[in-house]
Amino acid sequence: MKLYNTLTRKLQDVTPLRDNLVRIYSCGPTVYDHAHIGNLSTYIYSDTLQRAVSMAGYSVQRAMNYTDVDDKTIRRSRERYPDADPHVALKLLTDTYIGIFIEDMQRIGNDTEHMVFIRATDPQTITGMQKLISDLHAKGFAYVADDGVYFSIDAYRKAGKTYGQLSEITAADTSKSRIQNDEYDKDSVHDFALWKTQKQGEPAWDFTLDGHSLKGRPGWHIECSVMSRQALGQPFDIHTGGVDLIFPHHENEIAQSTATEDSPVMASLFMHNEHTLVNGKKMSKSAKNFYTLTDITDKGYDPLAFRVKVLQSHYRNASNFTWESLDAAQNLLTNLRAWADLKHQPHADSQDLQQIGASYAAALKTIQTAMDDDLNTSRALGELASLANQAETHGVDRDKLQALLNIADRLFGLQLSNRPTITDTQKHLIVERQMARDAKDWARSDQLRDELKEQGINVRDTANGPLWSRL
RNA sequence: GGCGCCGUGGCGGAGUGGUUACGCAGAGGUCUGCAAAACCUUGUACACCGGUUCAAGUCCGGUCGGUGCCUCCA
């Protein structure tokens, strides 16, 4: 299996560092609001990575963090719960949005079971961060200022390490274009905060470093360094996130995680997905093209139609979200479901099972090859769609179809394999309608068809007999 | 200014130099009690200009256009 590695800017074979196990860490959400569809597409891609790696024969260990303490979470928690204790307010707010996030993840078909979620405010994480900061400080990579503890990129470079493994950041870049640093107490403009001391009304954790009492909260980057190591060890195999995280977030993670280590490697492979655009533009509230999953479902779309839409493009290309493209995805999903439902219908059996079996095998091979080639979901899903579209012409092999759907679900998460059949009453209505047709009682047969339609069942008459699908 | 990405038919979107991606939508037709489905046909796709090559959407150079990061951001 080959994946594109941002570190090397090349396609690279996946070779687990430890046995047959691939350890994946994904930067998760800051839980201060609903996730938007761009966030969600990132998680669909990392979920797909997990599925493809597993399908390629590896064991997978996966972790994702919740950033549940930062400027935004704190600000909003104080707005929403002005009278509560800062810690309590923060927890109330972040608990709410973690709940919504998990719900969204499940609605779009992401696997949330085979993954460890870690909160930045977990006592274990806080302790771990303080320990790492102390360690960095002891070895000269961190210094204490009035408003917190900072990481020294100069010290890191003087230790012979490369800052900018992912983005080729030069000293000039980081100092020249950056805004004035008057309001911060750091030595050098490109240094970043490991720990921020408490401001009025903020939640804070006790921390003593080198005799300084530094009650406060962690910086953003240190969270991921610590949580990834605690959950997966270091180095681990694959680190994922959106392209915007390349700099500074992942650069800073690498610096923190490798400063006191012999090896400069935090993870073997960094994967970054391009952003989802809406009508060709980046989402923003002012442009009124900012959508959440609820905006989509309120318009009557299935959350899995959004998944289809995302999988129809490659993760390293910016995909363009339009309502028209979501229509197309919804229609495709409906067609895939109609195909899956054929497994319950003997009338759908092919006359030439051998040929059908061969086409399934060929499609599976194409799908597997496409997924192993840097997650070419567009190609892979196209193959499945094409198979589905041929089904009513060539028929299906119901046993092999079930097996195929099982595999498709493992890879795509579209929930095609476990669709139930219709009720006995509905089956009976279909038989009755056929009898009416045989008797040329068109009024009766049309009435029965309407009745089924009201129950969400569409009936089509084929040469072999009636086939049903859900609307 | 620095570092990137991208420009494919109505929409979305693959594409390892040489044969139809695929999906959705549209038009005409066949079939059908009607409907749906299916089947057949159909639309002069690769931003522009050069170059390399027997052959370029696919490689090289340039132009134009779009977009992202460099500050929190999936």
XYZ file of C-alpha atoms (C1' of nucleotides) in Angstrom:
545
model
C 0.000 0.000 0.000
C 1.360 3.383 -1.006
C 0.554 6.731 0.564
C 1.768 10.248 -0.116
C 4.051 11.450 2.640
C 4.204 15.192 3.246
C 7.621 14.701 4.863
C 9.200 13.400 1.677
C 6.662 14.718 -0.828
C 6.583 11.316 -2.397
C 4.466 8.224 -2.517
C 5.774 5.802 0.033
C 5.112 2.206 0.980
C 3.373 1.626 4.270
C 5.768 -0.398 6.388
C 4.747 -0.677 10.024
C 7.400 0.181 12.593
C 6.222 -2.513 14.943
C 5.145 -5.966 13.756
C 2.056 -5.803 11.611
C 0.566 -2.881 13.476
C -0.110 0.511 11.896
C -0.561 3.243 14.471
C -2.487 6.289 13.316
C -2.978 9.590 15.094
C -5.459 12.123 13.781
C -5.737 15.705 14.901
C -9.291 16.057 16.132
C -11.702 18.907 16.625
C -11.618 21.926 18.869
C -14.918 21.387 20.594
C -16.379 24.868 20.892
C -19.005 24.646 18.136
C -20.532 22.310 15.558
C -18.084 20.801 13.117
C -18.546 22.138 9.594
C -18.568 19.984 6.494
C -14.910 20.720 5.832
C -13.954 19.335 9.242
C -16.134 16.345 8.631
C -14.602 15.559 5.269
C -11.185 15.442 6.921
C -12.485 12.840 9.339
C -14.091 10.875 6.517
C -10.693 10.696 4.840
C -8.877 9.566 7.974
C -11.620 7.027 8.641
C -11.127 5.760 5.108
C -7.406 5.498 5.731
C -8.098 3.312 8.743
C -10.417 1.123 6.677
C -7.988 0.785 3.775
C -5.027 -0.025 6.015
C -7.077 -2.645 7.778
C -8.251 -4.068 4.462
C -4.654 -4.224 3.281
C -4.045 -6.740 6.046
C -2.615 -4.679 8.888
C -3.819 -4.294 12.415
C -4.704 -0.710 13.181
C -4.433 1.278 16.366
C -5.986 4.674 16.191
C -6.193 7.756 18.375
C -7.803 11.139 18.034
C -7.698 14.105 20.372
C -10.235 16.637 21.497
C -8.842 20.095 21.962
C -11.073 21.036 24.862
C -9.092 23.923 26.241
C -7.955 26.914 24.182
C -8.905 30.553 23.583
C -12.099 29.713 21.730
C -13.438 27.091 24.118
C -12.679 29.298 27.100
C -14.208 32.410 25.579
C -17.389 30.663 24.584
C -17.756 28.792 27.865
C -17.593 32.081 29.720
C -20.167 33.636 27.415
C -22.513 30.730 27.812
C -22.024 30.004 31.513
C -20.948 33.377 32.986
C -21.772 32.429 36.554
C -20.176 29.015 36.601
C -16.726 28.136 37.852
C -14.352 28.353 34.836
C -13.555 24.635 34.949
C -17.211 23.723 35.182
C -18.172 26.110 32.379
C -15.480 24.685 30.151
C -16.573 21.140 30.830
C -20.232 21.918 30.187
C -19.425 23.479 26.853
C -16.961 20.894 25.622
C -19.071 17.953 26.784
C -21.907 19.325 24.698
C -19.870 19.614 21.541
C -18.058 16.328 22.026
C -21.477 14.691 22.137
C -22.535 16.422 18.947
C -19.245 15.570 17.288
C -19.547 11.852 18.010
C -23.103 11.922 16.753
C -21.983 13.619 13.525
C -19.152 11.117 13.086
C -21.561 8.237 13.376
C -24.133 9.805 11.094
C -21.590 10.189 8.302
C -20.552 6.572 8.753
C -17.208 6.984 10.517
C -16.027 4.195 12.774
C -15.835 5.584 16.301
C -15.431 2.250 18.043
C -11.963 1.216 16.952
C -10.409 4.426 18.081
C -9.290 6.026 21.306
C -10.467 9.586 21.931
C -8.425 11.646 24.354
C -9.197 14.987 25.882
C -6.477 17.537 26.330
C -7.818 18.184 29.818
C -7.630 14.554 30.928
C -5.527 14.546 34.120
C -3.161 12.098 32.501
C -2.691 14.392 29.509
C -2.146 17.455 31.693
C 0.444 15.620 33.769
C 2.115 14.335 30.648
C 2.312 17.785 29.124
C 3.787 19.263 32.282
C 6.342 16.498 32.339
C 7.345 17.055 28.728
C 7.574 20.820 29.269
C 9.756 20.273 32.329
C 11.930 17.939 30.352
C 12.251 20.383 27.456
C 13.087 23.112 29.945
C 15.685 21.016 31.714
C 17.445 20.361 28.431
C 17.372 23.983 27.306
C 14.626 23.827 24.701
C 12.120 25.826 26.704
C 12.254 29.041 28.683
C 9.984 30.752 31.139
C 8.544 34.178 30.347
C 6.041 36.314 32.251
C 3.032 34.960 30.393
C 4.093 31.372 30.007
C 6.650 28.876 28.815
C 7.966 29.002 25.264
C 9.731 26.608 22.985
C 13.040 27.902 21.635
C 13.473 27.151 17.985
C 17.007 28.538 18.155
C 17.945 25.979 20.762
C 16.342 23.267 18.678
C 18.367 24.275 15.635
C 21.547 24.603 17.655
C 21.047 21.006 18.754
C 21.432 20.078 15.108
C 17.742 19.488 14.468
C 15.729 20.644 11.510
C 12.769 22.901 12.200
C 10.536 22.810 9.140
C 10.595 19.156 8.143
C 7.234 19.456 6.458
C 7.087 22.949 5.101
C 10.671 24.111 4.489
C 10.299 27.045 6.791
C 13.327 29.284 6.867
C 14.326 31.700 9.569
C 13.509 34.569 7.223
C 10.008 33.311 6.577
C 9.102 32.967 10.178
C 10.439 36.287 11.283
C 9.761 38.574 8.353
C 6.104 38.257 7.602
C 4.871 37.618 11.058
C 2.961 40.181 12.985
C 4.665 42.199 15.645
C 5.252 40.278 18.804
C 4.953 43.208 21.198
C 2.158 41.611 23.112
C 4.112 38.446 23.821
C 7.119 37.907 25.990
C 8.910 35.451 23.790
C 12.564 35.805 22.872
C 12.096 35.252 19.209
C 9.055 35.799 17.040
C 8.845 32.231 15.775
C 8.940 30.628 19.206
C 5.626 29.232 20.331
C 3.844 28.746 23.637
C 4.047 25.449 25.471
C 2.168 26.732 28.481
C 0.168 29.886 29.126
C -0.198 31.339 32.589
C -3.666 32.038 33.858
C -5.535 35.188 32.951
C -8.472 36.558 34.888
C -11.403 34.155 34.906
C -9.701 31.379 32.975
C -9.596 27.744 34.041
C -6.107 26.799 35.171
C -4.038 23.900 36.388
C -1.253 24.086 38.987
C 2.224 23.819 37.546
C 5.595 24.490 39.112
C 8.633 24.698 36.900
C 12.126 25.475 38.106
C 10.757 27.206 41.206
C 8.266 29.313 39.217
C 4.617 28.920 40.058
C 2.962 28.795 36.665
C -0.682 28.082 37.241
C -2.224 28.054 33.784
C -3.105 25.922 30.783
C -1.342 24.099 27.964
C -0.559 25.503 24.545
C -2.174 23.902 21.543
C 0.733 22.047 19.973
C 1.954 20.310 23.112
C -1.346 18.477 23.427
C -0.838 16.410 20.328
C 2.787 15.635 21.112
C 1.778 14.165 24.443
C -1.496 12.507 23.526
C -0.051 10.767 20.484
C 2.832 9.403 22.504
C 0.640 8.294 25.382
C -1.798 6.550 23.085
C 0.500 5.117 20.454
C 4.122 5.456 21.534
C 6.767 7.246 19.547
C 7.590 7.152 16.742
C 4.276 5.948 15.371
C 3.281 5.274 11.789
C 0.877 7.827 10.371
C -0.141 11.306 11.457
C -3.146 12.855 9.705
C -4.749 16.262 9.452
C -5.871 18.993 7.070
C -3.297 20.880 4.997
C -3.679 23.935 7.181
C -2.109 22.011 10.050
C 1.196 21.484 8.248
C 2.414 24.786 9.573
C 2.679 25.617 12.343
C 0.849 22.850 14.190
C 2.601 19.757 12.914
C 5.998 21.424 12.620
C 5.742 22.409 16.239
C 4.587 18.974 17.290
C 7.605 17.468 15.595
C 9.929 19.944 17.271
C 8.514 19.251 20.746
C 8.399 15.526 20.261
C 11.928 15.171 18.936
C 13.905 17.861 20.776
C 15.032 15.560 23.559
C 15.107 12.403 21.472
C 17.957 10.868 19.532
C 15.717 10.328 16.529
C 14.262 13.289 14.640
C 11.246 11.199 13.670
C 7.871 11.719 15.325
C 5.893 9.673 12.802
C 6.939 7.845 9.651
C 4.327 9.397 7.484
C 2.335 12.598 7.554
C -0.842 12.722 5.507
C -2.677 15.959 4.809
C -5.949 16.328 3.004
C -6.864 19.353 0.936
C -9.782 21.480 1.992
C -13.365 21.236 0.914
C -14.444 24.317 -0.987
C -17.986 25.544 -1.289
C -18.812 26.949 -4.706
C -15.107 27.171 -5.320
C -14.340 29.231 -2.216
C -13.111 28.551 1.251
C -15.951 28.334 3.703
C -16.561 31.391 5.793
C -19.499 32.709 7.711
C -19.297 36.074 5.983
C -19.508 34.440 2.550
C -22.600 32.563 3.753
C -21.206 29.299 2.452
C -20.549 27.776 5.844
C -22.427 24.540 6.415
C -22.802 21.958 9.144
C -24.180 18.460 8.789
C -27.501 19.666 10.117
C -27.771 22.189 7.285
C -27.480 19.249 4.916
C -29.943 16.978 6.657
C -32.421 19.827 7.096
C -32.598 20.018 3.328
C -33.564 16.359 3.256
C -30.223 14.821 2.285
C -28.956 11.642 3.857
C -25.749 12.172 5.887
C -24.268 9.270 3.954
C -24.868 11.173 0.719
C -22.303 13.625 2.037
C -19.939 10.709 2.605
C -20.457 9.624 -0.998
C -19.737 13.156 -2.153
C -16.490 13.236 -0.181
C -15.378 9.798 -1.352
C -16.023 10.783 -4.941
C -12.932 12.955 -4.877
C -9.343 12.264 -3.934
C -8.221 13.471 -0.528
C -5.273 15.417 -1.941
C -7.440 17.491 -4.249
C -9.644 20.267 -2.985
C -13.164 19.058 -3.614
C -15.872 21.464 -4.543
C -19.095 21.173 -2.603
C -22.213 22.358 -4.400
C -25.824 21.435 -3.788
C -25.976 20.068 -7.291
C -23.067 17.732 -6.574
C -24.776 16.624 -3.381
C -27.883 15.822 -5.411
C -25.753 13.605 -7.604
C -24.270 11.893 -4.566
C -27.697 11.366 -3.025
C -28.972 9.799 -6.253
C -25.951 7.545 -6.468
C -26.479 6.444 -2.875
C -30.102 5.620 -3.643
C -28.989 3.559 -6.624
C -26.387 1.708 -4.581
C -29.026 0.897 -1.996
C -31.404 -0.376 -4.658
C -28.604 -2.622 -5.843
C -27.931 -3.881 -2.312
C -31.630 -4.593 -1.865
C -31.552 -6.962 -4.834
C -29.929 -9.553 -2.603
C -33.382 -10.196 -1.116
C -35.004 -10.718 -4.498
C -34.831 -14.026 -6.374
C -36.154 -12.301 -9.484
C -32.868 -10.411 -9.661
C -30.777 -13.554 -10.099
C -28.535 -13.561 -13.114
C -28.824 -16.102 -15.902
C -25.066 -16.341 -15.999
C -23.774 -16.594 -12.444
C -20.291 -17.448 -13.564
C -19.909 -14.237 -15.515
C -21.343 -12.178 -12.674
C -18.971 -13.796 -10.224
C -16.072 -12.946 -12.511
C -17.148 -9.324 -12.758
C -17.372 -9.082 -8.961
C -13.894 -10.505 -8.589
C -12.500 -8.119 -11.193
C -14.186 -5.137 -9.565
C -12.864 -6.084 -6.145
C -9.377 -6.273 -7.506
C -9.691 -2.856 -9.116
C -11.105 -1.425 -5.903
C -8.325 -2.895 -3.793
C -5.668 -1.631 -6.188
C -7.182 1.840 -6.238
C -7.356 2.069 -2.453
C -3.791 0.833 -2.084
C -2.701 3.536 -4.491
C -2.795 6.497 -2.112
C -6.474 6.032 -1.278
C -7.985 6.581 -4.690
C -11.524 6.540 -3.323
C -12.917 8.165 -6.424
C -11.679 5.365 -8.624
C -12.707 2.673 -6.149
C -16.195 4.011 -5.569
C -16.620 4.507 -9.314
C -15.988 0.824 -9.818
C -18.638 -0.081 -7.256
C -21.133 2.327 -8.795
C -20.489 0.924 -12.213
C -21.137 -2.589 -10.930
C -24.388 -1.453 -9.355
C -25.543 0.139 -12.573
C -25.054 -3.071 -14.498
C -26.993 -5.133 -11.991
C -30.446 -4.804 -13.448
C -29.220 -5.590 -16.933
C -27.077 -8.565 -16.081
C -28.642 -9.631 -12.814
C -26.870 -10.469 -9.571
C -25.444 -13.460 -7.762
C -27.147 -12.980 -4.432
C -24.652 -14.890 -2.279
C -21.640 -13.268 -3.851
C -23.397 -9.905 -3.747
C -23.693 -10.180 0.024
C -19.999 -10.975 0.301
C -19.166 -8.077 -1.980
C -21.311 -5.686 0.042
C -19.567 -6.813 3.218
C -16.237 -5.814 1.745
C -17.628 -2.592 0.289
C -18.900 -1.626 3.722
C -15.566 -2.323 5.346
C -13.937 0.045 2.871
C -16.515 2.723 2.230
C -18.747 2.646 5.307
C -21.914 3.213 3.308
C -23.943 0.634 5.225
C -25.061 -1.371 2.228
C -24.481 -4.850 3.613
C -26.999 -5.034 6.423
C -30.093 -3.664 4.747
C -33.194 -5.582 5.805
C -35.787 -6.958 3.461
C -39.289 -5.523 3.228
C -42.108 -6.735 5.471
C -44.220 -9.781 4.699
C -47.202 -7.490 4.231
C -45.311 -5.490 1.652
C -44.214 -8.654 -0.107
C -47.809 -9.727 -0.160
C -48.893 -6.434 -1.703
C -46.398 -6.968 -4.495
C -47.746 -10.454 -5.189
C -51.292 -9.162 -5.113
C -50.415 -6.414 -7.526
C -48.873 -8.933 -9.883
C -52.054 -10.990 -9.758
C -54.086 -7.903 -10.588
C -51.781 -7.212 -13.508
C -52.132 -10.756 -14.776
C -55.891 -10.237 -14.665
C -55.397 -6.914 -16.473
C -57.044 -5.149 -13.554
C -54.974 -1.989 -14.054
C -56.940 0.133 -11.592
C -56.287 -2.369 -8.821
C -52.631 -2.840 -9.693
C -52.005 0.918 -9.818
C -53.757 1.340 -6.523
C -51.497 -1.271 -4.935
C -48.457 0.377 -6.425
C -49.496 3.698 -4.900
C -50.059 2.003 -1.584
C -46.526 0.607 -1.640
C -45.160 3.963 -2.686
C -46.716 5.522 0.380
C -44.720 3.021 2.407
C -41.558 4.102 0.595
C -41.378 1.090 -1.704
C -40.992 1.512 -5.445
C -41.946 -1.394 -7.716
C -40.624 -1.840 -11.244
C -41.764 -4.517 -13.651
C -38.958 -6.375 -15.379
C -38.938 -9.293 -17.794
C -38.320 -11.642 -14.870
C -40.965 -10.141 -12.639
C -41.374 -7.222 -10.271
C -38.392 -5.793 -8.378
C -38.685 -3.429 -5.458
C -36.430 -0.719 -4.157
C -36.732 1.889 -1.466
C -37.404 5.469 -2.485
C 7.462 38.751 -0.596
C 8.269 33.090 0.911
C 6.264 28.007 0.379
C 2.295 25.169 -2.060
C -1.993 23.326 -4.831
C -5.205 23.533 -8.989
C -7.437 24.676 -13.988
C -10.912 17.980 -17.606
C -17.701 17.667 -21.284
C -24.191 20.822 -17.976
C -22.513 19.521 -12.644
C -19.087 16.547 -9.614
C -14.709 13.981 -10.564
C -10.635 9.889 -11.924
C -6.764 9.548 -15.205
C 0.590 5.409 -14.509
C 2.436 9.340 -22.974
C -0.808 5.506 -27.164
C -7.606 1.963 -26.360
C -14.807 4.306 -22.917
C -12.936 6.313 -15.999
C -17.035 6.672 -13.192
C -21.361 9.039 -11.152
C -25.419 12.534 -11.620
C -28.276 15.378 -14.943
C -30.043 16.381 -20.379
C -31.860 15.076 -25.563
C -33.860 11.377 -29.194
C -35.481 6.346 -29.739
C -36.913 0.915 -28.478
C -39.715 -1.751 -24.971
C -44.119 -1.321 -21.606
C -51.484 -1.380 -19.990
C -49.364 3.029 -17.571
C -45.142 4.223 -14.625
C -40.352 2.952 -13.368
C -36.267 0.330 -14.833
C -33.533 -1.492 -18.781
C -31.439 -1.117 -23.658
C -29.717 1.806 -28.144
C -28.181 6.625 -29.969
C -26.403 11.452 -28.726
C -23.504 15.864 -26.923
C -16.692 18.293 -31.203
C -13.781 17.544 -22.432
C -9.058 18.295 -21.290
C -7.486 27.239 -19.638
C -4.012 29.537 -23.401
C 0.839 29.686 -26.171
C 5.250 27.319 -27.357
C 8.504 22.907 -26.914
C 9.998 17.474 -26.456
C 8.032 12.860 -28.816
C 6.129 8.477 -33.984
C 2.359 9.807 -30.185
C 0.613 14.691 -24.675
C -5.167 15.846 -20.820
C -0.637 13.086 -19.057
C 6.419 15.447 -19.781
C 9.217 20.664 -20.134
C 8.929 26.193 -20.399
C 5.941 30.414 -20.397
C 1.092 33.208 -20.073
C -3.643 33.850 -17.922
C -7.058 32.484 -14.118
C -8.451 30.347 -9.394
C -7.128 28.911 -4.580
C -4.372 27.667 0.114
C -0.664 28.344 4.070
C 2.935 31.910 6.105
C -1.909 34.621 12.645
C -6.489 30.512 15.187
C -8.231 27.055 11.448
C -9.772 20.242 8.903
